[in-house]
Short mmCIF file of C-alpha atoms and ligand atoms in Angstrom, two decimals:
data_model
loop_
_atom_site.label_atom_id
_atom_site.label_comp_id
_atom_site.label_asym_id
_atom_site.label_seq_id
_atom_site.Cartn_x
_atom_site.Cartn_y
_atom_site.Cartn_z
CA MET A 17 -8.24 -1.42 15.85
CA ARG A 18 -11.55 -0.28 14.36
CA ILE A 19 -13.19 -2.76 11.98
CA VAL A 20 -15.67 -1.59 9.38
CA VAL A 21 -17.49 -4.18 7.27
CA ALA A 22 -18.64 -2.92 3.88
CA LYS A 23 -21.18 -4.87 1.88
CA ASP A 24 -18.96 -5.29 -1.15
CA TYR A 25 -15.82 -4.09 -2.94
CA ASP A 26 -17.46 -0.94 -4.30
CA GLN A 27 -18.68 0.18 -0.93
CA MET A 28 -15.30 -0.58 0.67
CA SER A 29 -13.63 1.55 -2.03
CA ARG A 30 -16.04 4.46 -1.56
CA MET A 31 -15.60 4.41 2.22
CA ALA A 32 -11.81 4.36 1.85
CA ALA A 33 -11.97 7.26 -0.62
CA ILE A 34 -14.05 9.27 1.85
CA VAL A 35 -11.41 8.67 4.55
CA VAL A 36 -8.54 9.73 2.27
CA ALA A 37 -10.47 12.69 0.85
CA SER A 38 -11.28 13.91 4.37
CA ARG A 39 -7.60 13.85 5.26
CA VAL A 40 -6.69 15.84 2.12
CA ILE A 41 -9.46 18.40 2.84
CA LEU A 42 -8.57 18.78 6.52
CA GLN A 43 -4.81 18.78 5.97
CA PRO A 44 -3.99 19.91 2.40
CA ASP A 45 -0.25 19.35 2.92
CA CYS A 46 -0.68 15.83 4.30
CA VAL A 47 1.68 12.93 3.62
CA LEU A 48 -0.13 9.88 2.26
CA GLY A 49 1.34 6.38 2.26
CA LEU A 50 0.05 4.56 -0.79
CA ALA A 51 -0.43 0.90 -1.68
CA THR A 52 -0.67 -0.98 -4.96
CA GLY A 53 -2.29 -4.24 -6.04
CA GLN A 54 -5.89 -4.94 -7.03
CA THR A 55 -7.48 -3.79 -3.77
CA PRO A 56 -6.89 0.00 -3.85
CA LEU A 57 -7.88 0.42 -7.51
CA GLY A 58 -11.47 1.33 -6.55
CA LEU A 59 -10.19 3.79 -3.95
CA TYR A 60 -8.05 5.54 -6.59
CA ARG A 61 -10.97 5.60 -9.07
CA ASN A 62 -13.13 7.33 -6.48
CA LEU A 63 -10.41 9.86 -5.61
CA VAL A 64 -10.00 10.71 -9.31
CA GLU A 65 -13.77 11.14 -9.49
CA PHE A 66 -13.77 13.54 -6.49
CA TYR A 67 -10.92 15.47 -8.12
CA ARG A 68 -12.80 15.74 -11.43
CA HIS A 69 -15.78 17.18 -9.59
CA GLY A 70 -13.47 19.83 -8.11
CA ASP A 71 -13.80 18.45 -4.57
CA LEU A 72 -10.12 17.73 -3.98
CA ASP A 73 -6.84 19.56 -4.46
CA PHE A 74 -3.68 17.44 -4.38
CA SER A 75 -1.28 20.31 -5.12
CA ARG A 76 0.28 20.24 -1.64
CA VAL A 77 0.00 16.51 -0.96
CA THR A 78 3.10 14.32 -0.68
CA THR A 79 2.99 10.56 -1.20
CA PHE A 80 5.23 7.62 -0.36
CA ASN A 81 4.49 4.21 -1.81
CA LEU A 82 4.99 1.10 0.22
CA ASP A 83 7.09 -0.87 -2.21
CA GLU A 84 8.52 -1.61 -5.63
CA TYR A 85 9.85 -4.70 -7.41
CA VAL A 86 13.62 -5.03 -7.59
CA GLY A 87 14.97 -4.77 -11.12
CA LEU A 88 12.05 -2.88 -12.66
CA ALA A 89 12.71 0.61 -14.02
CA PRO A 90 9.98 3.22 -13.40
CA ASP A 91 8.74 2.94 -16.99
CA HIS A 92 8.43 -0.87 -16.88
CA PRO A 93 4.75 -1.70 -17.55
CA CYS A 94 4.54 -3.92 -14.44
CA SER A 95 6.32 -1.53 -12.08
CA TYR A 96 4.46 0.14 -9.22
CA HIS A 97 5.73 3.48 -10.61
CA ARG A 98 3.71 2.79 -13.72
CA TYR A 99 0.71 1.53 -11.73
CA MET A 100 0.60 4.75 -9.69
CA GLU A 101 1.01 6.89 -12.79
CA ASP A 102 -1.78 5.07 -14.61
CA ASN A 103 -4.23 4.80 -11.73
CA LEU A 104 -3.77 8.03 -9.80
CA PHE A 105 -0.91 10.45 -10.47
CA SER A 106 -1.66 11.23 -14.12
CA HIS A 107 -5.33 11.98 -13.28
CA VAL A 108 -4.90 14.46 -10.41
CA ASN A 109 -2.88 17.64 -9.80
CA ILE A 110 -0.24 16.14 -7.55
CA PRO A 111 3.24 17.55 -8.31
CA ARG A 112 5.46 14.66 -9.47
CA GLU A 113 8.31 15.83 -7.27
CA ASN A 114 6.04 15.13 -4.28
CA CYS A 115 5.49 11.48 -5.32
CA HIS A 116 7.96 8.98 -3.90
CA ILE A 117 8.34 5.30 -4.76
CA PRO A 118 11.43 3.22 -4.02
CA ARG A 119 13.67 2.74 -7.08
CA GLY A 120 13.75 -0.98 -7.76
CA ASP A 121 16.41 -0.39 -10.41
CA ALA A 122 18.81 1.42 -8.04
CA GLU A 123 22.39 0.24 -8.38
CA ASP A 124 22.89 0.13 -4.64
CA LEU A 125 19.68 -1.25 -3.13
CA GLU A 126 20.80 -0.89 0.48
CA GLU A 127 21.59 2.76 -0.14
CA GLU A 128 18.20 3.20 -1.83
CA CYS A 129 16.46 1.75 1.26
CA ARG A 130 18.34 4.18 3.52
CA ARG A 131 17.58 7.12 1.22
CA TYR A 132 13.88 6.24 1.11
CA GLU A 133 13.55 5.93 4.87
CA GLU A 134 15.31 9.28 5.34
CA ALA A 135 13.02 10.94 2.79
CA ILE A 136 9.96 9.77 4.76
CA CYS A 137 11.44 11.19 7.97
CA ALA A 138 12.40 14.45 6.24
CA ALA A 139 8.80 14.85 5.04
CA GLY A 140 7.64 14.63 8.67
CA GLY A 141 6.40 11.03 8.51
CA VAL A 142 3.24 9.57 7.01
CA ASP A 143 -0.12 11.02 8.14
CA LEU A 144 -2.32 8.32 6.63
CA GLN A 145 -0.99 4.99 5.40
CA ILE A 146 -3.14 2.91 3.05
CA LEU A 147 -2.47 -0.83 3.17
CA GLY A 148 -3.65 -3.84 1.23
CA LEU A 149 -3.29 -7.35 2.62
CA GLY A 150 -1.45 -10.30 1.10
CA VAL A 151 -3.11 -13.73 1.23
CA ASP A 152 -0.34 -14.70 3.66
CA GLY A 153 -1.03 -11.65 5.83
CA HIS A 154 1.76 -9.49 4.42
CA ILE A 155 1.56 -5.70 4.45
CA GLY A 156 3.71 -3.80 1.97
CA PHE A 157 5.97 -6.68 1.04
CA ASN A 158 6.69 -7.63 4.64
CA GLU A 159 6.35 -11.38 4.27
CA PRO A 160 5.78 -13.82 7.14
CA ASP A 161 9.10 -14.16 8.92
CA VAL A 162 10.64 -15.13 12.20
CA LYS A 163 11.01 -11.43 13.07
CA PHE A 164 9.40 -8.11 12.19
CA GLU A 165 11.71 -6.21 9.79
CA GLY A 166 12.16 -2.63 10.91
CA SER A 167 12.75 -0.04 8.26
CA THR A 168 12.74 -0.01 4.44
CA HIS A 169 14.54 -3.14 3.26
CA VAL A 170 15.00 -5.63 0.44
CA VAL A 171 12.71 -8.69 0.71
CA ARG A 172 12.60 -12.06 -0.97
CA LEU A 173 8.98 -12.61 -2.01
CA ALA A 174 7.15 -15.59 -0.54
CA GLN A 175 5.93 -18.38 -2.83
CA SER A 176 2.27 -17.46 -2.17
CA THR A 177 3.00 -13.85 -3.19
CA LEU A 178 4.73 -14.99 -6.37
CA GLU A 179 1.65 -17.08 -7.16
CA ALA A 180 -0.83 -14.31 -6.28
CA ASN A 181 0.96 -11.50 -8.14
CA SER A 182 2.28 -13.30 -11.22
CA ARG A 183 -1.10 -12.56 -12.90
CA PHE A 184 0.12 -8.96 -13.29
CA PHE A 185 3.11 -10.11 -15.42
CA PRO A 186 3.07 -11.43 -19.00
CA SER A 187 4.46 -14.73 -17.66
CA PRO A 188 5.22 -15.99 -14.12
CA GLU A 189 8.97 -16.19 -14.95
CA GLN A 190 9.04 -12.45 -15.57
CA MET A 191 7.95 -11.64 -12.05
CA PRO A 192 10.83 -10.37 -9.89
CA ARG A 193 11.73 -12.51 -6.87
CA PHE A 194 12.71 -9.53 -4.71
CA ALA A 195 11.22 -6.18 -3.78
CA ILE A 196 12.04 -3.08 -1.75
CA SER A 197 9.46 -2.50 0.95
CA MET A 198 8.82 -0.11 3.80
CA GLY A 199 9.42 -2.05 7.00
CA ILE A 200 7.00 -2.75 9.83
CA LYS A 201 8.51 0.07 11.89
CA THR A 202 8.04 2.49 8.97
CA ILE A 203 4.38 1.45 8.69
CA MET A 204 3.77 1.54 12.45
CA ARG A 205 5.17 5.08 12.64
CA ALA A 206 2.38 6.36 10.36
CA ARG A 207 -0.04 8.47 12.39
CA ARG A 208 -3.09 6.70 10.96
CA VAL A 209 -3.37 3.40 9.13
CA LEU A 210 -6.18 2.24 6.86
CA LEU A 211 -6.05 -1.40 5.77
CA LEU A 212 -8.35 -2.62 3.00
CA ALA A 213 -9.21 -6.21 2.15
CA SER A 214 -11.75 -7.68 -0.18
CA GLY A 215 -12.76 -11.18 -1.21
CA GLU A 216 -12.86 -14.65 0.31
CA GLU A 217 -9.20 -15.35 -0.37
CA LYS A 218 -8.31 -12.69 2.21
CA ALA A 219 -10.64 -13.99 4.94
CA ARG A 220 -8.00 -16.11 6.70
CA ALA A 221 -5.45 -13.26 6.71
CA VAL A 222 -8.12 -10.83 7.97
CA ARG A 223 -8.97 -13.20 10.82
CA GLY A 224 -5.30 -13.51 11.77
CA ALA A 225 -4.77 -9.76 11.56
CA VAL A 226 -7.74 -8.93 13.73
CA LEU A 227 -8.15 -11.88 16.13
CA GLY A 228 -4.89 -13.80 16.01
CA GLU A 229 -1.84 -13.34 18.20
CA VAL A 230 0.56 -10.57 17.19
CA THR A 231 3.24 -12.47 15.33
CA PRO A 232 5.69 -11.93 12.45
CA ASP A 233 4.13 -15.11 10.99
CA LEU A 234 1.21 -12.88 10.03
CA PRO A 235 2.70 -9.39 9.66
CA ALA A 236 -0.65 -7.52 9.56
CA SER A 237 -1.35 -8.70 13.13
CA ILE A 238 1.06 -5.97 14.33
CA LEU A 239 -1.67 -3.44 13.49
CA GLN A 240 -3.49 -4.54 16.65
CA LEU A 241 -0.82 -2.52 18.45
CA HIS A 242 -1.23 0.61 16.31
CA PRO A 243 -3.00 3.43 18.20
CA ASN A 244 -5.01 4.57 15.18
CA ALA A 245 -5.64 1.70 12.78
CA THR A 246 -8.87 1.10 10.90
CA ILE A 247 -9.62 -1.83 8.69
CA ILE A 248 -12.34 -1.72 6.05
CA VAL A 249 -13.21 -5.14 4.69
CA ASP A 250 -16.02 -6.37 2.51
CA GLU A 251 -18.39 -9.10 3.73
CA LYS A 252 -16.46 -11.89 2.00
CA ALA A 253 -13.14 -10.87 3.55
CA ALA A 254 -14.93 -10.55 6.91
CA SER A 255 -16.51 -14.02 6.69
CA LEU A 256 -14.22 -15.58 9.35
CA ILE A 257 -14.42 -12.83 11.97
C1 LIG B 17 1.17 -6.87 -3.16
C2 LIG B 17 1.54 -5.52 -2.59
C3 LIG B 17 0.83 -5.27 -1.31
C4 LIG B 17 -0.64 -5.56 -1.51
C5 LIG B 17 -0.84 -7.02 -1.79
C6 LIG B 17 -2.28 -7.43 -1.97
O1 LIG B 17 1.91 -7.90 -2.66
N1 LIG B 17 2.92 -5.33 -2.37
O2 LIG B 17 1.05 -3.93 -0.88
O3 LIG B 17 -1.35 -5.20 -0.37
O4 LIG B 17 -0.15 -7.26 -3.00
O5 LIG B 17 -2.60 -7.33 -3.31
P1 LIG B 17 -4.03 -7.35 -3.94
O6 LIG B 17 -4.66 -6.08 -3.49
O7 LIG B 17 -3.79 -7.38 -5.42
O8 LIG B 17 -4.71 -8.55 -3.42
#
């Protein structure tokens, strides 16, 4: 696992954007795995900036998002569909049919998980997977557990995740308790992984991910076993390593 320490959030975001942009330039038909949350917002802003300058062409790129809340339709203001639309998709020339996000409002969630996993395989797998990090060490919505969950599945969100993410909802009660998430096996199959973390509140999870034992108690620790994983953290998130 390569560890890059950026001086602050802005530098972390620029570095991550350079990594993603390089992939898109070198492999115009690449498959990107995308993350949501506060952390990758700066990355997406930089990518939009590159695109506006004419440096990037997303017309042959395919994307798969990590996760979506159960029960939220794509047009729900707090859905990850909407987040991706607002922060990236509507600003670049990526064909919408190439953008994949699990449907949290699917009638049959198990079937939706199967369909999503098959779609990733059919696209040839993910070339570069972007990951954020939960305060409890989760990646995607793979919460600390007694075992690593394999493929795309339905998860019950941990209390710390409910507390951390409820700020994105009008009231904590409106936050869904479940989500669909790519599994650890799905993430580990990506050819390259780029994990981003910023801020003091992530320092403990970063330490566990990088220096701790590989355990489902801290899902990001599995990345120590990935052959091509890089983590870019800012100085605050790196304060315990
Ligand atoms: C959510 C997402 C994760 C993300 C994490 C960290 O739980 N499902 O993919 O990495 O939050 O979020 P933030 O970047 O807002 O700290």
